[in-house]
Amino acid sequence: MNAVWNWNDLAVLAPELFMAVAGMALLIKGAFYGERCTRMIGWAAVATFALSGLLLLQLSWDSAVVLNGMFTLDRFGGFMKILILTGLAASTLLSLRTLDRDDIARPEFYVLSIFAGLGMMVMVSASNMLSLYVGLELQSLSIYVMAAIRRDHAESSEAGLKYFVLGALASGMLLFGISLLYGFTGSIDFAGISLALQVAGSAAAPVIVAMVFILAGIAFKLSAVPFHMWTPDVYEGAPTPVTAFMAIVPKIAAIAMLVRVLYQPFGSIAPEWQQIVWFLAAASMLWSSFAALAQTNIKRLMAYSSIGNVGYALLGVVAGTSVGVGSVVIYMTIYLAMTAGVFAVILSMRRSGIEAVAIPDLAGLSRTRPALAYPLAILMFSMSGIPPMAGFFGKLMVFQAAVASGFYVLAVLGVLTSVVAAYYYLKIVKVMFFDEPAQAFDIDSSWGRNAVLAASIAFVLFFVVCPDMLMEAGRGTAMVFFPS
């Protein structure tokens, strides 16, 4: 069947097309002017994300399907794209001054972040396995290079190599699953797969095998246990601005992709995939909580924290209901705000120009740099799930969704692991406020980091005052998968 081109497709694709054109233009600019234009390209990247968000907000989010069924824009995709663009802008603002200090002020860093963001946008709107894979690989290839961008440091090169090798393995598993699924259903369109599975009436063994491989590939991108092995090493070895980028943005895109894959093509076989997601959620919550207890490097600690947060988000996914999807959207929004704020503080941890990322380096921070200590304490309380911080409500909603669907054991496990996780979050607060002061950090004022930190703290503190807007948005996005 020949695809019919419709010029109206351009309107639906406007944000992605704008990002692609802007990325290529900035790539050419960087090639001609080199490191001299790094700061300018950084600000241009922030402007690109902002303008893409404005274009997205001008569109109708009423389930438009374009490119012969390969790309869709709906309320779920639109909202998750806004989150992705916000995270991209925040991570770019965090890196503006830091790249200069770490001697990695190269314009390609920001160009790669634009192309990674473009891949995430395509992933979220994919309604075909081929477009999903293309978006996923565009994101992954960009981040592989970003992780190894500090070529003169063995740790950065090792981080990029580990991520690339394991990422290639995950991509192979994903492609194998897609090929098996095509062999059974005769389609790679989400709608065609869903129809074939509904007609079959039950999940045949080849479909189960295909789904397992597809979920394994996506679980790697989520760094869900047992596909998490790359995360602590890559977070520690990559330059901190890259670690911030990886912690803030790709998780949102991967969760959105997982929700779309499970609830659309595999929606009719929910009991089968719920067993797999149940295990991923339980293993992620358990392993991250106990493994993090032994960490002394704050970047590795945040790696295990991100694994745990993925586990909590999967509680909403496994519920299989509109309430569950809504709770996932709300949880990832809160996760974005908290993580961006934490990395704003981590990027300010330097002594005599040298990065300090050991947890003991925070000793007595409340007396030497209270402007960093108090915001970090607030964020640690929120990540621990202590009310009335936003993190408490995020966990409460995913727990409620799991209980409402009858996953009592998983919900109880989530509560217990939250208690364990609170130990290592509150340990940081104890080190900052009760230990003898270490040497003070450098005073390094960065407008971008200060803005991100202020916005993060405001969101975490004042979410309880007006949660209705975000909760309504979460309910609205869930209706895409449960129209009745």
mmCIF file of C-alpha atoms in Angstrom, residues 49-305:
data_model
loop_
_atom_site.group_PDB
_atom_site.id
_atom_site.type_symbol
_atom_site.label_atom_id
_atom_site.label_comp_id
_atom_site.label_asym_id
_atom_site.label_seq_id
_atom_site.Cartn_x
_atom_site.Cartn_y
_atom_site.Cartn_z
ATOM 1 C CA PHE A 49 13.603 23.336 23.654
ATOM 2 C CA ALA A 50 11.486 26.321 24.703
ATOM 3 C CA LEU A 51 10.297 27.054 21.162
ATOM 4 C CA SER A 52 9.570 23.366 20.535
ATOM 5 C CA GLY A 53 7.425 23.393 23.672
ATOM 6 C CA LEU A 54 5.539 26.448 22.432
ATOM 7 C CA LEU A 55 4.925 24.773 19.076
ATOM 8 C CA LEU A 56 3.665 21.675 20.872
ATOM 9 C CA LEU A 57 1.276 23.695 23.005
ATOM 10 C CA GLN A 58 -0.223 25.253 19.863
ATOM 11 C CA LEU A 59 -1.243 21.858 18.505
ATOM 12 C CA SER A 60 -4.434 19.946 19.160
ATOM 13 C CA TRP A 61 -3.774 16.886 21.305
ATOM 14 C CA ASP A 62 -6.826 14.967 20.060
ATOM 15 C CA SER A 63 -5.228 11.734 18.854
ATOM 16 C CA ALA A 64 -3.897 12.751 15.438
ATOM 17 C CA VAL A 65 -2.230 9.855 13.590
ATOM 18 C CA VAL A 66 0.161 10.746 10.744
ATOM 19 C CA LEU A 67 2.922 9.241 8.589
ATOM 20 C CA ASN A 68 0.740 6.332 7.555
ATOM 21 C CA GLY A 69 0.076 5.324 11.155
ATOM 22 C CA MET A 70 3.674 5.516 12.391
ATOM 23 C CA PHE A 71 3.357 8.659 14.540
ATOM 24 C CA THR A 72 0.599 9.793 16.838
ATOM 25 C CA LEU A 73 -0.027 12.891 18.929
ATOM 26 C CA ASP A 74 -2.482 12.571 21.804
ATOM 27 C CA ARG A 75 -2.889 13.967 25.288
ATOM 28 C CA PHE A 76 -0.570 11.410 26.813
ATOM 29 C CA GLY A 77 2.178 11.995 24.268
ATOM 30 C CA GLY A 78 1.742 15.763 24.386
ATOM 31 C CA PHE A 79 2.058 15.966 28.159
ATOM 32 C CA MET A 80 5.048 13.620 28.321
ATOM 33 C CA LYS A 81 6.776 15.625 25.585
ATOM 34 C CA ILE A 82 6.321 18.795 27.642
ATOM 35 C CA LEU A 83 7.992 16.982 30.550
ATOM 36 C CA ILE A 84 10.837 15.844 28.275
ATOM 37 C CA LEU A 85 11.413 19.353 26.908
ATOM 38 C CA THR A 86 11.366 20.767 30.431
ATOM 39 C CA GLY A 87 13.940 18.211 31.524
ATOM 40 C CA LEU A 88 16.097 18.921 28.472
ATOM 41 C CA ALA A 89 16.055 22.645 29.178
ATOM 42 C CA ALA A 90 16.827 22.081 32.878
ATOM 43 C CA SER A 91 19.748 19.725 32.196
ATOM 44 C CA THR A 92 21.170 22.144 29.627
ATOM 45 C CA LEU A 93 20.957 25.052 32.070
ATOM 46 C CA LEU A 94 22.740 22.928 34.663
ATOM 47 C CA SER A 95 25.630 22.231 32.288
ATOM 48 C CA LEU A 96 26.310 25.718 30.911
ATOM 49 C CA ARG A 97 29.083 26.729 33.322
ATOM 50 C CA THR A 98 30.176 23.221 34.230
ATOM 51 C CA LEU A 99 31.445 22.244 30.789
ATOM 52 C CA ASP A 100 33.921 25.130 30.873
ATOM 53 C CA ARG A 101 35.243 24.063 34.284
ATOM 54 C CA ASP A 102 35.718 20.447 33.226
ATOM 55 C CA ASP A 103 37.502 21.274 29.949
ATOM 56 C CA ILE A 104 34.776 19.636 27.882
ATOM 57 C CA ALA A 105 33.321 22.855 26.467
ATOM 58 C CA ARG A 106 32.497 21.366 23.092
ATOM 59 C CA PRO A 107 29.473 22.483 21.048
ATOM 60 C CA GLU A 108 28.655 18.897 20.090
ATOM 61 C CA PHE A 109 27.500 18.257 23.673
ATOM 62 C CA TYR A 110 24.471 20.497 23.161
ATOM 63 C CA VAL A 111 23.873 19.283 19.617
ATOM 64 C CA LEU A 112 23.807 15.712 20.895
ATOM 65 C CA SER A 113 21.342 16.701 23.622
ATOM 66 C CA ILE A 114 19.036 18.118 20.943
ATOM 67 C CA PHE A 115 19.186 14.937 18.870
ATOM 68 C CA ALA A 116 18.721 12.792 21.985
ATOM 69 C CA GLY A 117 15.655 14.884 22.813
ATOM 70 C CA LEU A 118 14.371 14.438 19.271
ATOM 71 C CA GLY A 119 14.685 10.675 19.655
ATOM 72 C CA MET A 120 12.759 10.812 22.935
ATOM 73 C CA MET A 121 9.975 12.838 21.306
ATOM 74 C CA VAL A 122 9.661 10.236 18.547
ATOM 75 C CA MET A 123 9.672 7.384 21.087
ATOM 76 C CA VAL A 124 6.794 8.903 23.022
ATOM 77 C CA SER A 125 4.647 9.371 19.897
ATOM 78 C CA ALA A 126 5.545 6.118 18.152
ATOM 79 C CA SER A 127 2.564 4.008 17.059
ATOM 80 C CA ASN A 128 4.659 1.549 15.089
ATOM 81 C CA MET A 129 7.508 -0.676 16.218
ATOM 82 C CA LEU A 130 9.807 0.711 13.518
ATOM 83 C CA SER A 131 9.333 4.366 14.514
ATOM 84 C CA LEU A 132 9.706 3.340 18.159
ATOM 85 C CA TYR A 133 13.030 1.674 17.409
ATOM 86 C CA VAL A 134 14.334 4.590 15.337
ATOM 87 C CA GLY A 135 13.502 7.074 18.102
ATOM 88 C CA LEU A 136 15.025 4.824 20.747
ATOM 89 C CA GLU A 137 18.277 4.399 18.830
ATOM 90 C CA LEU A 138 18.585 8.108 18.049
ATOM 91 C CA GLN A 139 18.357 8.804 21.760
ATOM 92 C CA SER A 140 20.711 5.980 22.719
ATOM 93 C CA LEU A 141 23.437 6.725 20.170
ATOM 94 C CA SER A 142 23.502 10.366 21.231
ATOM 95 C CA ILE A 143 23.876 9.476 24.906
ATOM 96 C CA TYR A 144 26.600 6.899 24.190
ATOM 97 C CA VAL A 145 28.728 9.702 22.752
ATOM 98 C CA MET A 146 27.809 12.124 25.538
ATOM 99 C CA ALA A 147 28.909 9.621 28.191
ATOM 100 C CA ALA A 148 32.342 9.275 26.568
ATOM 101 C CA ILE A 149 32.744 12.936 25.607
ATOM 102 C CA ARG A 150 35.613 13.465 28.052
ATOM 103 C CA ARG A 151 38.055 11.557 25.893
ATOM 104 C CA ASP A 152 41.118 12.187 28.036
ATOM 105 C CA HIS A 153 39.593 10.492 31.108
ATOM 106 C CA ALA A 154 39.547 6.718 31.396
ATOM 107 C CA GLU A 155 36.395 6.776 33.551
ATOM 108 C CA SER A 156 34.395 8.629 30.908
ATOM 109 C CA SER A 157 35.608 6.373 28.091
ATOM 110 C CA GLU A 158 34.788 3.319 30.186
ATOM 111 C CA ALA A 159 31.298 4.660 30.921
ATOM 112 C CA GLY A 160 30.608 5.243 27.237
ATOM 113 C CA LEU A 161 31.928 1.796 26.270
ATOM 114 C CA LYS A 162 29.897 -0.020 28.941
ATOM 115 C CA TYR A 163 26.749 1.803 27.998
ATOM 116 C CA PHE A 164 27.329 1.166 24.285
ATOM 117 C CA VAL A 165 28.039 -2.565 24.595
ATOM 118 C CA LEU A 166 25.127 -3.300 26.904
ATOM 119 C CA GLY A 167 22.890 -0.936 24.933
ATOM 120 C CA ALA A 168 23.687 -2.834 21.733
ATOM 121 C CA LEU A 169 22.710 -6.064 23.486
ATOM 122 C CA ALA A 170 19.422 -4.528 24.614
ATOM 123 C CA SER A 171 18.711 -3.223 21.093
ATOM 124 C CA GLY A 172 19.306 -6.695 19.706
ATOM 125 C CA MET A 173 16.848 -8.181 22.181
ATOM 126 C CA LEU A 174 14.276 -5.532 21.289
ATOM 127 C CA LEU A 175 14.656 -6.166 17.547
ATOM 128 C CA PHE A 176 14.446 -9.919 18.045
ATOM 129 C CA GLY A 177 11.212 -9.477 19.985
ATOM 130 C CA ILE A 178 9.789 -7.212 17.285
ATOM 131 C CA SER A 179 10.664 -9.728 14.553
ATOM 132 C CA LEU A 180 8.983 -12.558 16.465
ATOM 133 C CA LEU A 181 5.905 -10.423 17.005
ATOM 134 C CA TYR A 182 5.749 -9.552 13.316
ATOM 135 C CA GLY A 183 6.046 -13.216 12.416
ATOM 136 C CA PHE A 184 3.003 -14.078 14.539
ATOM 137 C CA THR A 185 0.757 -11.042 13.932
ATOM 138 C CA GLY A 186 1.870 -9.954 10.451
ATOM 139 C CA SER A 187 2.066 -6.323 11.543
ATOM 140 C CA ILE A 188 4.378 -3.874 13.282
ATOM 141 C CA ASP A 189 1.688 -1.213 13.695
ATOM 142 C CA PHE A 190 0.384 -0.957 17.243
ATOM 143 C CA ALA A 191 -3.213 -1.046 15.986
ATOM 144 C CA GLY A 192 -2.545 -4.078 13.788
ATOM 145 C CA ILE A 193 -0.798 -5.967 16.589
ATOM 146 C CA SER A 194 -3.611 -5.171 19.009
ATOM 147 C CA LEU A 195 -6.244 -6.371 16.510
ATOM 148 C CA ALA A 196 -4.367 -9.614 15.805
ATOM 149 C CA LEU A 197 -4.049 -10.399 19.509
ATOM 150 C CA GLN A 198 -7.742 -9.648 20.108
ATOM 151 C CA VAL A 199 -8.747 -11.933 17.251
ATOM 152 C CA ALA A 200 -6.496 -14.699 18.590
ATOM 153 C CA GLY A 201 -8.358 -14.456 21.899
ATOM 154 C CA SER A 202 -5.375 -15.528 23.993
ATOM 155 C CA ALA A 203 -1.646 -15.017 24.034
ATOM 156 C CA ALA A 204 0.173 -17.751 22.158
ATOM 157 C CA ALA A 205 3.648 -18.838 23.231
ATOM 158 C CA PRO A 206 5.423 -16.907 20.416
ATOM 159 C CA VAL A 207 3.687 -13.700 21.519
ATOM 160 C CA ILE A 208 4.752 -14.224 25.125
ATOM 161 C CA VAL A 209 8.354 -14.831 24.047
ATOM 162 C CA ALA A 210 8.291 -11.761 21.786
ATOM 163 C CA MET A 211 6.836 -9.618 24.544
ATOM 164 C CA VAL A 212 9.503 -10.777 27.001
ATOM 165 C CA PHE A 213 12.286 -9.749 24.618
ATOM 166 C CA ILE A 214 10.654 -6.383 23.908
ATOM 167 C CA LEU A 215 10.171 -5.667 27.605
ATOM 168 C CA ALA A 216 13.765 -6.693 28.320
ATOM 169 C CA GLY A 217 15.007 -4.150 25.783
ATOM 170 C CA ILE A 218 12.853 -1.392 27.257
ATOM 171 C CA ALA A 219 13.780 -2.386 30.820
ATOM 172 C CA PHE A 220 17.429 -1.765 29.955
ATOM 173 C CA LYS A 221 16.607 1.805 28.955
ATOM 174 C CA LEU A 222 14.709 2.160 32.234
ATOM 175 C CA SER A 223 17.603 0.593 34.175
ATOM 176 C CA ALA A 224 15.095 -1.670 35.882
ATOM 177 C CA VAL A 225 16.539 -4.664 37.759
ATOM 178 C CA PRO A 226 17.925 -7.068 36.495
ATOM 179 C CA PHE A 227 18.859 -4.870 33.504
ATOM 180 C CA HIS A 228 20.399 -2.172 35.681
ATOM 181 C CA MET A 229 24.012 -3.334 35.756
ATOM 182 C CA TRP A 230 25.291 -0.446 33.632
ATOM 183 C CA THR A 231 23.700 2.342 35.646
ATOM 184 C CA PRO A 232 25.968 2.881 38.709
ATOM 185 C CA ASP A 233 29.197 2.624 36.700
ATOM 186 C CA VAL A 234 27.989 4.897 33.897
ATOM 187 C CA TYR A 235 26.553 7.473 36.306
ATOM 188 C CA GLU A 236 29.858 7.564 38.192
ATOM 189 C CA GLY A 237 32.187 7.538 35.194
ATOM 190 C CA ALA A 238 30.362 9.960 32.908
ATOM 191 C CA PRO A 239 30.953 13.703 33.347
ATOM 192 C CA THR A 240 28.492 15.020 35.925
ATOM 193 C CA PRO A 241 26.515 17.167 33.416
ATOM 194 C CA VAL A 242 25.959 13.993 31.375
ATOM 195 C CA THR A 243 24.948 12.085 34.502
ATOM 196 C CA ALA A 244 22.435 14.832 35.265
ATOM 197 C CA PHE A 245 21.057 14.585 31.727
ATOM 198 C CA MET A 246 20.751 10.799 31.942
ATOM 199 C CA ALA A 247 19.080 10.904 35.351
ATOM 200 C CA ILE A 248 16.582 13.629 34.506
ATOM 201 C CA VAL A 249 15.283 13.010 30.993
ATOM 202 C CA PRO A 250 15.603 9.510 29.421
ATOM 203 C CA LYS A 251 13.708 7.833 32.286
ATOM 204 C CA ILE A 252 10.616 9.911 31.454
ATOM 205 C CA ALA A 253 10.751 8.960 27.776
ATOM 206 C CA ALA A 254 11.335 5.282 28.545
ATOM 207 C CA ILE A 255 8.416 5.102 31.001
ATOM 208 C CA ALA A 256 6.142 6.812 28.467
ATOM 209 C CA MET A 257 7.260 4.364 25.764
ATOM 210 C CA LEU A 258 6.649 1.411 28.088
ATOM 211 C CA VAL A 259 3.143 2.599 28.954
ATOM 212 C CA ARG A 260 2.238 3.059 25.292
ATOM 213 C CA VAL A 261 3.605 -0.356 24.289
ATOM 214 C CA LEU A 262 1.859 -2.210 27.112
ATOM 215 C CA TYR A 263 -1.484 -0.458 26.945
ATOM 216 C CA GLN A 264 -1.888 -0.304 23.166
ATOM 217 C CA PRO A 265 -0.483 -3.301 21.231
ATOM 218 C CA PHE A 266 -0.408 -5.559 24.309
ATOM 219 C CA GLY A 267 -3.488 -4.153 26.018
ATOM 220 C CA SER A 268 -5.560 -7.302 25.456
ATOM 221 C CA ILE A 269 -3.025 -9.566 27.207
ATOM 222 C CA ALA A 270 -2.545 -7.500 30.350
ATOM 223 C CA PRO A 271 -2.475 -10.492 32.750
ATOM 224 C CA GLU A 272 0.638 -11.802 30.972
ATOM 225 C CA TRP A 273 2.672 -8.594 30.995
ATOM 226 C CA GLN A 274 1.550 -7.671 34.512
ATOM 227 C CA GLN A 275 3.515 -10.659 35.844
ATOM 228 C CA ILE A 276 6.700 -9.399 34.160
ATOM 229 C CA VAL A 277 6.228 -5.793 35.287
ATOM 230 C CA TRP A 278 5.428 -7.015 38.816
ATOM 231 C CA PHE A 279 8.825 -8.702 38.970
ATOM 232 C CA LEU A 280 10.650 -5.688 37.498
ATOM 233 C CA ALA A 281 9.010 -3.364 40.035
ATOM 234 C CA ALA A 282 9.688 -5.604 43.033
ATOM 235 C CA ALA A 283 13.287 -6.361 42.051
ATOM 236 C CA SER A 284 14.054 -2.684 41.340
ATOM 237 C CA MET A 285 12.667 -1.490 44.661
ATOM 238 C CA LEU A 286 14.418 -4.182 46.676
ATOM 239 C CA TRP A 287 17.818 -4.130 45.020
ATOM 240 C CA SER A 288 18.122 -0.338 44.850
ATOM 241 C CA SER A 289 17.150 0.145 48.496
ATOM 242 C CA PHE A 290 19.740 -2.225 49.924
ATOM 243 C CA ALA A 291 22.527 -1.688 47.391
ATOM 244 C CA ALA A 292 22.420 2.068 47.959
ATOM 245 C CA LEU A 293 23.142 1.657 51.662
ATOM 246 C CA ALA A 294 26.810 0.914 50.988
ATOM 247 C CA GLN A 295 27.440 3.807 48.583
ATOM 248 C CA THR A 296 29.836 6.633 49.440
ATOM 249 C CA ASN A 297 29.748 8.373 46.055
ATOM 250 C CA ILE A 298 26.723 10.603 45.617
ATOM 251 C CA LYS A 299 26.556 9.962 41.853
ATOM 252 C CA ARG A 300 26.369 6.202 42.434
ATOM 253 C CA LEU A 301 23.792 6.848 45.146
ATOM 254 C CA MET A 302 21.668 8.773 42.651
ATOM 255 C CA ALA A 303 22.045 5.868 40.218
ATOM 256 C CA TYR A 304 20.473 3.485 42.721
ATOM 257 C CA SER A 305 17.907 6.146 43.588
#
